[in-house]
PDB file of C-alpha atoms and ligand atoms in Angstrom:
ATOM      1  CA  UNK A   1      87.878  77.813 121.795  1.00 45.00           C
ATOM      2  CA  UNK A   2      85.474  78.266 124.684  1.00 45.00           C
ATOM      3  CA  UNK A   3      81.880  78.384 124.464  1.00 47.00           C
ATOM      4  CA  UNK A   4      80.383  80.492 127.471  1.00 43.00           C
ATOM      5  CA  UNK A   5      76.920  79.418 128.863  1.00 46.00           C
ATOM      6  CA  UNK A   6      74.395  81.383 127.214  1.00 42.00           C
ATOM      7  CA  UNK A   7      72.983  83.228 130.197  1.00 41.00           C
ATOM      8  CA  UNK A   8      76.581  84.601 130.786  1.00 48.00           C
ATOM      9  CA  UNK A   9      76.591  86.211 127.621  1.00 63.00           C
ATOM     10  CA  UNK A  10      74.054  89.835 127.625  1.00 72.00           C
ATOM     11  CA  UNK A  11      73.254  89.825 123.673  1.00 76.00           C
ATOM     12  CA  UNK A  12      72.736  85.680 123.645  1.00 77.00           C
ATOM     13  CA  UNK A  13      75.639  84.752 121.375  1.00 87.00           C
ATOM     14  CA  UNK A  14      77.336  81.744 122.253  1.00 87.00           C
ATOM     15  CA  UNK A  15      80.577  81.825 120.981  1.00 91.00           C
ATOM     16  CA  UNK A  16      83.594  83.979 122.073  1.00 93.00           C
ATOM     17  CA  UNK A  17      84.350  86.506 119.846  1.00 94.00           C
ATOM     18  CA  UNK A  18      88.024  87.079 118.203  1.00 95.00           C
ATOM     19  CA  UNK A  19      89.243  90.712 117.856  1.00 94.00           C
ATOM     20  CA  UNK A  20      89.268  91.433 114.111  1.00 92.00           C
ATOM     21  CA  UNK A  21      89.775  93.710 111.539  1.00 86.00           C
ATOM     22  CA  UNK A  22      87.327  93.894 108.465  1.00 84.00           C
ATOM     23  CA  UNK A  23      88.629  94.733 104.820  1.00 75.00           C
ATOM     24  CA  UNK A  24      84.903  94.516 103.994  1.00 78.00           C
ATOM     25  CA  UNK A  25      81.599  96.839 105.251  1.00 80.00           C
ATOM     26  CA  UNK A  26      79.610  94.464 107.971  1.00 87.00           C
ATOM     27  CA  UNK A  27      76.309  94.600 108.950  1.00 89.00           C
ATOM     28  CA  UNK A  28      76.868  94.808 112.589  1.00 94.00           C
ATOM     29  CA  UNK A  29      74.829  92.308 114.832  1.00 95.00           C
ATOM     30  CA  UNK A  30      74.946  94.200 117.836  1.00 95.00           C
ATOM     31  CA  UNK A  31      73.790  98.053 116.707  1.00 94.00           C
ATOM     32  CA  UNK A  32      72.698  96.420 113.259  1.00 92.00           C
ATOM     33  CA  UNK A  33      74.733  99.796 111.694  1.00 90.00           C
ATOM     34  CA  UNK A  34      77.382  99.192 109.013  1.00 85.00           C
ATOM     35  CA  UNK A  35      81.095  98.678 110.342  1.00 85.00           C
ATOM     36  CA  UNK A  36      84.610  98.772 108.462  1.00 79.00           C
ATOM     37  CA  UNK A  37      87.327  97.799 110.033  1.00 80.00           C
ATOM     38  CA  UNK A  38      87.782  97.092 113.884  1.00 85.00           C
ATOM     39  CA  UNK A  39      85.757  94.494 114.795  1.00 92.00           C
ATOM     40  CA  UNK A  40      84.891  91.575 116.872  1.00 95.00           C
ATOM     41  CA  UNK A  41      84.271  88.456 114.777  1.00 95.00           C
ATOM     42  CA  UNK A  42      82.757  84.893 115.921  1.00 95.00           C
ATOM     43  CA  UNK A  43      85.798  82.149 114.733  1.00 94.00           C
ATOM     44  CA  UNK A  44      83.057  79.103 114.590  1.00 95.00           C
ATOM     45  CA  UNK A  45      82.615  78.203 110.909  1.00 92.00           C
ATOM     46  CA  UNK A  46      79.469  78.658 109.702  1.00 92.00           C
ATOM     47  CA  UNK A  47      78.931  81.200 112.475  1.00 94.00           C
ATOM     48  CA  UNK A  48      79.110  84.871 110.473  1.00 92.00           C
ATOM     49  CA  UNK A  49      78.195  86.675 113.977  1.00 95.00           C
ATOM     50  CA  UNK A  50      80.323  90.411 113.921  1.00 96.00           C
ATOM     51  CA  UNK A  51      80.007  93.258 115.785  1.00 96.00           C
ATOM     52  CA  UNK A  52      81.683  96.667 116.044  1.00 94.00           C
ATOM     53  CA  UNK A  53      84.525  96.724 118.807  1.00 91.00           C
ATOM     54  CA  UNK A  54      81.754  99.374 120.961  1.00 93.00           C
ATOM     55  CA  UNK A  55      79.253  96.565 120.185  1.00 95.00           C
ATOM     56  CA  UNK A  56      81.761  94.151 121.957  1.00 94.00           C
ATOM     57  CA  UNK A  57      80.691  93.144 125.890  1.00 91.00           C
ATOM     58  CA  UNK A  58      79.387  97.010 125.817  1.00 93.00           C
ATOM     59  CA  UNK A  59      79.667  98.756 129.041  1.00 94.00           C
ATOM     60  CA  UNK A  60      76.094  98.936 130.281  1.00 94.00           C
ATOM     61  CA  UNK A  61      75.729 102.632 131.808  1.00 94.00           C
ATOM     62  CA  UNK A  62      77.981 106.071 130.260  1.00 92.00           C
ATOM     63  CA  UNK A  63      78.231 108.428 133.441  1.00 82.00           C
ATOM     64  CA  UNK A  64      79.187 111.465 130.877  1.00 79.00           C
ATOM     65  CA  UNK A  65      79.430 112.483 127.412  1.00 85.00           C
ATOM     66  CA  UNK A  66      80.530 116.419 126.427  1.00 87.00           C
ATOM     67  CA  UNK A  67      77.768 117.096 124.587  1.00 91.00           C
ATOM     68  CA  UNK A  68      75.132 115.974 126.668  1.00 91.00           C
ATOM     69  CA  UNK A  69      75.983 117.635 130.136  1.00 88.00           C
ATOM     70  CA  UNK A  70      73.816 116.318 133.031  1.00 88.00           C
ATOM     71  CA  UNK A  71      72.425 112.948 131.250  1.00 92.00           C
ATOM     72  CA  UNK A  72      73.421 109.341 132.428  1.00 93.00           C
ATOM     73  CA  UNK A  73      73.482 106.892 129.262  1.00 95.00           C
ATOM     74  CA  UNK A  74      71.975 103.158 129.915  1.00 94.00           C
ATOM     75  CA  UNK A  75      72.592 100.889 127.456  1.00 94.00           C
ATOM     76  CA  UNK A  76      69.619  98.956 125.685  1.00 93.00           C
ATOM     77  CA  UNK A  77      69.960  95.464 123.529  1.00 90.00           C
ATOM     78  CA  UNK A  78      66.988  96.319 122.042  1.00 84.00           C
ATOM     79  CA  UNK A  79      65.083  99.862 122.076  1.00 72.00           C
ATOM     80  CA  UNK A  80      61.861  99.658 124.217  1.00 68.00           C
ATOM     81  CA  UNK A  81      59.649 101.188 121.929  1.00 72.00           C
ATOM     82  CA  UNK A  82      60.565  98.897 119.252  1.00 68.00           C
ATOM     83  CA  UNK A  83      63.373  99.293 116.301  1.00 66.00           C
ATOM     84  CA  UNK A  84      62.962 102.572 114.211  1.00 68.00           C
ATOM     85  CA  UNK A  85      61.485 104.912 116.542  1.00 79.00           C
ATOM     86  CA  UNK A  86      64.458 106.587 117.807  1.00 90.00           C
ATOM     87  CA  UNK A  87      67.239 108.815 115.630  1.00 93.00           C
ATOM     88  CA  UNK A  88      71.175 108.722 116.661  1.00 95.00           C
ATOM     89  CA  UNK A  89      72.040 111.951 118.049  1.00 95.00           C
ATOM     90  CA  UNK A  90      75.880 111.748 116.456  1.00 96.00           C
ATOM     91  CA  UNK A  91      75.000 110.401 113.202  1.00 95.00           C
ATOM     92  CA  UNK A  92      71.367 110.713 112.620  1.00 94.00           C
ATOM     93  CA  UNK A  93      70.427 108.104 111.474  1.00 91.00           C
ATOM     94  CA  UNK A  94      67.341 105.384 112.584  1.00 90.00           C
ATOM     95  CA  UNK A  95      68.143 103.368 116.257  1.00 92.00           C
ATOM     96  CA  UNK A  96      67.693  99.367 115.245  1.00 92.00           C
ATOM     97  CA  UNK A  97      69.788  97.263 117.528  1.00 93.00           C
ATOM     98  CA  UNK A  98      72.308  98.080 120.358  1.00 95.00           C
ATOM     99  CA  UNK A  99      72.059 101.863 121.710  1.00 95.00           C
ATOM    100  CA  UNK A 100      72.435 104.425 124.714  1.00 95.00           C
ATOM    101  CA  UNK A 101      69.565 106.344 125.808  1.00 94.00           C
ATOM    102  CA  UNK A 102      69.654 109.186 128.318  1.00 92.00           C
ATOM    103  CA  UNK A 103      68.363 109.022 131.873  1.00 87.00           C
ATOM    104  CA  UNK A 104      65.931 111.996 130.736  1.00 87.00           C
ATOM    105  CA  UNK A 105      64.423 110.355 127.393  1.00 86.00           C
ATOM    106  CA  UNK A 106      65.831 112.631 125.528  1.00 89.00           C
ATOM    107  CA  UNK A 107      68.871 111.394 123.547  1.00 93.00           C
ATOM    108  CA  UNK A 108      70.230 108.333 122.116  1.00 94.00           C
ATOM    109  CA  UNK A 109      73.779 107.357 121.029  1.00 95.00           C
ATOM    110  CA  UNK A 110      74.949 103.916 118.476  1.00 95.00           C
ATOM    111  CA  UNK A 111      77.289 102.285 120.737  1.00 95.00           C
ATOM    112  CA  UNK A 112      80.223 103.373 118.827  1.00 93.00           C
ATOM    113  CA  UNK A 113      78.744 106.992 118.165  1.00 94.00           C
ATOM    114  CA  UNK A 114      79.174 107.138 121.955  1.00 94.00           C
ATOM    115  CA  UNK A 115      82.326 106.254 121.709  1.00 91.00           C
ATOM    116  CA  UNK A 116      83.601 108.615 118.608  1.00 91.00           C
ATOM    117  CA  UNK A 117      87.025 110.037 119.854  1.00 88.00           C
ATOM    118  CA  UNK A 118      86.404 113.653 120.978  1.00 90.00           C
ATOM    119  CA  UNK A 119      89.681 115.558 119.839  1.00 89.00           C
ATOM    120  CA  UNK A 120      92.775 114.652 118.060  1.00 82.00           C
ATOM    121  CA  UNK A 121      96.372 116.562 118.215  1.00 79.00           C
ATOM    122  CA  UNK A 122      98.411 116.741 115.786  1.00 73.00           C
ATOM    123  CA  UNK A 123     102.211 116.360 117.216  1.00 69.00           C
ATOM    124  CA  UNK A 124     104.167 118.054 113.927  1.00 72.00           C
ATOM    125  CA  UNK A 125     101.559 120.926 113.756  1.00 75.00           C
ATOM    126  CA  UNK A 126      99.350 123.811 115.681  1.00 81.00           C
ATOM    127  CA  UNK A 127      96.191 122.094 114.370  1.00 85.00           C
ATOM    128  CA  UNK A 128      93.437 120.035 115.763  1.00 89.00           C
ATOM    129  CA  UNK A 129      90.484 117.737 115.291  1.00 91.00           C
ATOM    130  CA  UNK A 130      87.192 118.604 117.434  1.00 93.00           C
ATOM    131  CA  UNK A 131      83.978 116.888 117.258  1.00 94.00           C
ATOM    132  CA  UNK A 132      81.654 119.855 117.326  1.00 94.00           C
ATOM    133  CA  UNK A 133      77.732 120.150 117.168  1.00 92.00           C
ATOM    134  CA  UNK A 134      78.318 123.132 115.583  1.00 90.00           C
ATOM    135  CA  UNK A 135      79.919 124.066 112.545  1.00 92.00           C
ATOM    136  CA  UNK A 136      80.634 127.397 111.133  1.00 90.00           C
ATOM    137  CA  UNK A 137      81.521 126.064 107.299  1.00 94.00           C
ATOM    138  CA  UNK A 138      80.047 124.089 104.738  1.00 95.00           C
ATOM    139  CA  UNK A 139      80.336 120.060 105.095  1.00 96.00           C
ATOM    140  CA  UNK A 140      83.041 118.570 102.708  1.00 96.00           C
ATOM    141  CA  UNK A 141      80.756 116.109 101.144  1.00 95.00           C
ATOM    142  CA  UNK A 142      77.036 117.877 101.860  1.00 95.00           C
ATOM    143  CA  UNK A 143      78.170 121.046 101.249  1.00 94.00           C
ATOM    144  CA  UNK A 144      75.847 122.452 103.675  1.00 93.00           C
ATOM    145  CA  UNK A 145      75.781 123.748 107.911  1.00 91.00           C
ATOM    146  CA  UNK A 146      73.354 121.578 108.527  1.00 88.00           C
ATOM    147  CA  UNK A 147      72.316 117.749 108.937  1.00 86.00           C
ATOM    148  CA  UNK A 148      69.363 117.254 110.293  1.00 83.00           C
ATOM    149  CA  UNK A 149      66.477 114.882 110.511  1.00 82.00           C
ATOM    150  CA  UNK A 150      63.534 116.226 113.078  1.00 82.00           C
ATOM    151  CA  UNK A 151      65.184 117.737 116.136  1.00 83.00           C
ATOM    152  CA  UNK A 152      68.054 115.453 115.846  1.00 87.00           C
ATOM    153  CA  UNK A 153      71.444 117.882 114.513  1.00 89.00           C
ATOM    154  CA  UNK A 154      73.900 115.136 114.761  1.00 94.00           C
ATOM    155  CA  UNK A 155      77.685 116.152 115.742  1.00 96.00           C
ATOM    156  CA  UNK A 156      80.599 117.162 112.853  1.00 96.00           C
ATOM    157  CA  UNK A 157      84.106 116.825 112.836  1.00 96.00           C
ATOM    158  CA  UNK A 158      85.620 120.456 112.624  1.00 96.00           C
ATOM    159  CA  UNK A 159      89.645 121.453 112.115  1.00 95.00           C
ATOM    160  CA  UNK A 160      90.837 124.461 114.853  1.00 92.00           C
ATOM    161  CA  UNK A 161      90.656 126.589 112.588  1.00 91.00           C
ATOM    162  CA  UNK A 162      86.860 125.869 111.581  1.00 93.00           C
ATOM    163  CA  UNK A 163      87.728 125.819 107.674  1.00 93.00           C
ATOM    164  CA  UNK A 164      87.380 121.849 107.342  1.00 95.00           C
ATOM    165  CA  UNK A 165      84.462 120.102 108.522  1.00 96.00           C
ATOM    166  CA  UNK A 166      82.186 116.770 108.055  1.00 96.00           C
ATOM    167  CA  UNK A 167      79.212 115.615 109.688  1.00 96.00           C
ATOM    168  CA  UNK A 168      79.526 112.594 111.217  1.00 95.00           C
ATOM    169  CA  UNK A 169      76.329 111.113 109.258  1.00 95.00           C
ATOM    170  CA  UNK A 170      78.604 112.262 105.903  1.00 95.00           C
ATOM    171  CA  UNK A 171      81.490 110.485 106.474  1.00 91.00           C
ATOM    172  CA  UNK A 172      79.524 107.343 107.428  1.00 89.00           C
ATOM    173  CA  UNK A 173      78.075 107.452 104.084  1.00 89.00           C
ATOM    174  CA  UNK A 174      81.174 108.814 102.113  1.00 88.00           C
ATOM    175  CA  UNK A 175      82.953 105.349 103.464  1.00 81.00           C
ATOM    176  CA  UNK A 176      79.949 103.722 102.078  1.00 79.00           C
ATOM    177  CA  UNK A 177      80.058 105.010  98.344  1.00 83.00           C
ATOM    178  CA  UNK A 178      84.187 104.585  98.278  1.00 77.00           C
ATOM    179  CA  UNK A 179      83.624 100.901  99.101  1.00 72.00           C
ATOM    180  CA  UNK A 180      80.705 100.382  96.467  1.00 76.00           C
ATOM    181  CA  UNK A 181      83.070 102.353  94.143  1.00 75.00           C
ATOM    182  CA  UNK A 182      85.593  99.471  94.515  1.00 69.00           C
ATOM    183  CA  UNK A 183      88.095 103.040  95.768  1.00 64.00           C
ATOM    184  CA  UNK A 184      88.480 100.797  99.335  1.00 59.00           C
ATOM    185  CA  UNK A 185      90.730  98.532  98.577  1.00 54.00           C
ATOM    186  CA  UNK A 186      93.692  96.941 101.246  1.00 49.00           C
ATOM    187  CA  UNK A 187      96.132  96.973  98.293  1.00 46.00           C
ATOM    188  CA  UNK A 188      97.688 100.164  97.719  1.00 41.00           C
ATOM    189  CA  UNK A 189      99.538  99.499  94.773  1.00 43.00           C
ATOM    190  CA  UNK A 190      96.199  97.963  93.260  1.00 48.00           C
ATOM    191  CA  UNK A 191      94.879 101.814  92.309  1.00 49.00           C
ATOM    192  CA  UNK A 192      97.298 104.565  90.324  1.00 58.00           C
ATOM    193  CA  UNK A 193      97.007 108.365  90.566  1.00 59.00           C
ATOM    194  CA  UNK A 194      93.611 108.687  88.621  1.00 60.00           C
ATOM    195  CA  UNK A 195      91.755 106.635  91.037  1.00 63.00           C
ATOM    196  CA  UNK A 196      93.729 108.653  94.107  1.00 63.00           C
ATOM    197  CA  UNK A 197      92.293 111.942  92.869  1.00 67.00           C
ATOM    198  CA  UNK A 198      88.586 109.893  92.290  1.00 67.00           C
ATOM    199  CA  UNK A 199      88.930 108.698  95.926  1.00 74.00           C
ATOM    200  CA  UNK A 200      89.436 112.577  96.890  1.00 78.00           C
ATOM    201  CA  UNK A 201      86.537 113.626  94.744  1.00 81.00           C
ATOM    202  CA  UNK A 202      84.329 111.520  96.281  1.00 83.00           C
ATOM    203  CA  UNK A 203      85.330 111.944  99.920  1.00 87.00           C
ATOM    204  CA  UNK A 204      85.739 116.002  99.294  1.00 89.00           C
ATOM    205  CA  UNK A 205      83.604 116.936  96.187  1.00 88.00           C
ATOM    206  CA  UNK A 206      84.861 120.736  95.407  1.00 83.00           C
ATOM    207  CA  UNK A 207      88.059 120.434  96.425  1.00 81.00           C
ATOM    208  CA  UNK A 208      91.214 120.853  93.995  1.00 69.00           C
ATOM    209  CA  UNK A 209      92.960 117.923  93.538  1.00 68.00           C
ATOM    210  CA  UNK A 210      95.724 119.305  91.217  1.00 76.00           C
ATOM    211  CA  UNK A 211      96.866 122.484  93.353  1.00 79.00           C
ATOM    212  CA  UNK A 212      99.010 124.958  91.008  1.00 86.00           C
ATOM    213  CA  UNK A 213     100.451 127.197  93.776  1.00 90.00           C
ATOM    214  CA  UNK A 214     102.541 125.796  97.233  1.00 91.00           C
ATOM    215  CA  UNK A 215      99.884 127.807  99.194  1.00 91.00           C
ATOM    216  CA  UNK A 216      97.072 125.648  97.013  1.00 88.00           C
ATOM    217  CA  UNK A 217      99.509 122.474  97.617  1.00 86.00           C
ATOM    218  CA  UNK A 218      99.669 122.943 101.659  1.00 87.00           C
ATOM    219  CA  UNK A 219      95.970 123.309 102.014  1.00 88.00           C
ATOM    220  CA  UNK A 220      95.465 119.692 100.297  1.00 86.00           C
ATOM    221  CA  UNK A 221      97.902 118.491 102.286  1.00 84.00           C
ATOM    222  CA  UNK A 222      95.976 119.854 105.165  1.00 87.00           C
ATOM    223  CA  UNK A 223      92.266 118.554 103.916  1.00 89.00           C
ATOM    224  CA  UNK A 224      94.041 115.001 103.148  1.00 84.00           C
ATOM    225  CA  UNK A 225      95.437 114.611 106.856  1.00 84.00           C
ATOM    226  CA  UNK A 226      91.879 115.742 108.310  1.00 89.00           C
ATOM    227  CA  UNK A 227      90.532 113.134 106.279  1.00 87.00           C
ATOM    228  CA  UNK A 228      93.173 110.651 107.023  1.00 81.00           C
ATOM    229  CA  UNK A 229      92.319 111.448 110.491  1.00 84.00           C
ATOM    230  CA  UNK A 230      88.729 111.472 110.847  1.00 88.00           C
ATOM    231  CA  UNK A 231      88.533 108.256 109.114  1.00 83.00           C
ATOM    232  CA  UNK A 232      90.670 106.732 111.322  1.00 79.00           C
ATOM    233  CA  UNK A 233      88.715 108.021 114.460  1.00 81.00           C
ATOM    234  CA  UNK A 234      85.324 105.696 112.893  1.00 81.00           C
ATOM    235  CA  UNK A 235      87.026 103.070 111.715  1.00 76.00           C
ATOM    236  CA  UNK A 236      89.212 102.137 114.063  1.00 67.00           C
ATOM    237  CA  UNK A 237      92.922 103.010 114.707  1.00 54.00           C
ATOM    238  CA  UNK A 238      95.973 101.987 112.327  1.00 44.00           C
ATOM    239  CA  UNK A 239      93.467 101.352 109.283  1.00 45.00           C
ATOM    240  CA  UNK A 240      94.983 101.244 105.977  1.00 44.00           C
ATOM    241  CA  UNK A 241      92.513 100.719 103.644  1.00 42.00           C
ATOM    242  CA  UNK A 242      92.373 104.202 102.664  1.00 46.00           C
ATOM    243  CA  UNK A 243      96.290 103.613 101.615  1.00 44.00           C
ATOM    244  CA  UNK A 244      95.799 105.216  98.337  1.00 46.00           C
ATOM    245  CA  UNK A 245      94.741 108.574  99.669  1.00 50.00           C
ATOM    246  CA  UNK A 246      96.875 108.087 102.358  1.00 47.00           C
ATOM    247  CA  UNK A 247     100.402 107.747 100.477  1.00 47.00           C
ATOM    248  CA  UNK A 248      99.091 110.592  98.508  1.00 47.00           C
ATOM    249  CA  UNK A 249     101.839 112.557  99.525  1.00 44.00           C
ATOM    250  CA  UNK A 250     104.813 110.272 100.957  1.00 40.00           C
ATOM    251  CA  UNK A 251     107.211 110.286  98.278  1.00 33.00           C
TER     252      UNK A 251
HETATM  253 ZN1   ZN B   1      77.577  97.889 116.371  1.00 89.35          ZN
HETATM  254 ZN1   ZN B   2      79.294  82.298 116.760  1.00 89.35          ZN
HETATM  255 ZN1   ZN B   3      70.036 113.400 127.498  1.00 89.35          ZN
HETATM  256 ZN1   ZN B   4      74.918 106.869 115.460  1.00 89.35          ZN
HETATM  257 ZN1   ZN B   5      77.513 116.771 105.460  1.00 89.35          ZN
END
């Protein structure tokens, strides 16, 4: 294990990191946001330094982001008006640690908000994932258009065919309450079918869990893939602690 000089290291920790995947919700020590899964971890014992993989050696400028055409992102350790004073255009939510801010003063981006995968395809199927600033139905989880805080709208993941959406901020804290709900758990065979259908509850309140018709049955299947999906796209790729919900339908 190497320990880099610590003026060749831009956020002051000493160690080098090890790529990592968290069963747990960190505190990230970069963006100070909470993380699940992919990860960068410090190996030294007594050393509980983590930060989200975007958090990791962080490119410091963004040339381009879709939804904020004509702005050039530089990346600040710290904010210069101090922690607090700035909202996350993705997930709206208060700036503390590592962020983005726009050449014009004008927006700000979490590290790994910048980094949110922008579409998905789905190889077996005509559908698709967009991350939208606009949606046209209700949130899963908020049940409402809009999630806003000031000026700030935040963006939404929306299916092509605009039926399924979930704001960005939701799903952040829909991973939240699963965890504290003990419904995250690595083990799959650790939960049965009541606390599958509690795990969809929770992520999609509203929706049927028990469809009676095949029309009913193909539309959950739909809503469980989005989910499947759009967890996968914050937490990190090949994450299976949502196994429960995820083996839903294998068998
Ligand atoms: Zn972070
Ligand atoms: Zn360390
Ligand atoms: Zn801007
Ligand atoms: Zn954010
Ligand atoms: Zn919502």
């Amino acid at each position: 294990m190497s320990t880099l000089p610590e003026s060749n290291r831009f956020d002051g920790h000493q160690h080098e990191l090890n790529q990592a995947k968290s069963e747990v919700p960190f505190s990230c020590d970069g963006c100070k946001e909470l993380g699940f899964g992919s990860c960068y971890q410090c190996p030294v014992t007594n050393c509980s330094y983590i930060v989200h993989k975007e958090c990791h050696n962080p490119p410091l400028t963004l040339s381009s982001h879709q939804f904020f055409e004509g702005c050039n992102f530089q990346f600040h350790k710290e904010y210069p008006t101090g922690p607090g004073t700035r909202i996350c255009d993705v997930c709206v939510s208060d700036i503390h640690g590592f962020s983005y801010q726009c050449s014009r003063g004008k927006h700000d981006l979490h590290p790994r908000c910048a980094n949110l995968p922008p579409a998905f395809s789905l190889p077996d199927s005509d559908k698709a994932i967009y991350l939208c600033d606009e949606i046209k139905s209700r949130c899963l989880k908020c049940q409402s258009k809009r999630r806003s805080s000031g000026k700030v709208h935040g963006l939404s993941y929306v299916s092509s065919e605009g039926k399924l959406c979930y704001h960005v901020a939701c799903l952040n804290e829909a991973l939240v309450e699963n965890w504290r709900n003990g419904l995250l758990t690595p083990d799959a065979n650790a939960n049965g079918e009541s606390s599958r259908s509690l795990e969809l509850q929770s992520l999609a309140p509203n929706q049927v869990a028990r469809p009676q018709s095949s029309r009913a049955m193909r539309k959950l299947k739909w809503l469980i893939k989005f989910l499947k999906l759009v967890i996968s796209a914050l937490l990190g790729d090949h994450f299976t602690l949502f196994s429960t919900l995820f083996h839903f339908f294998q068998n």
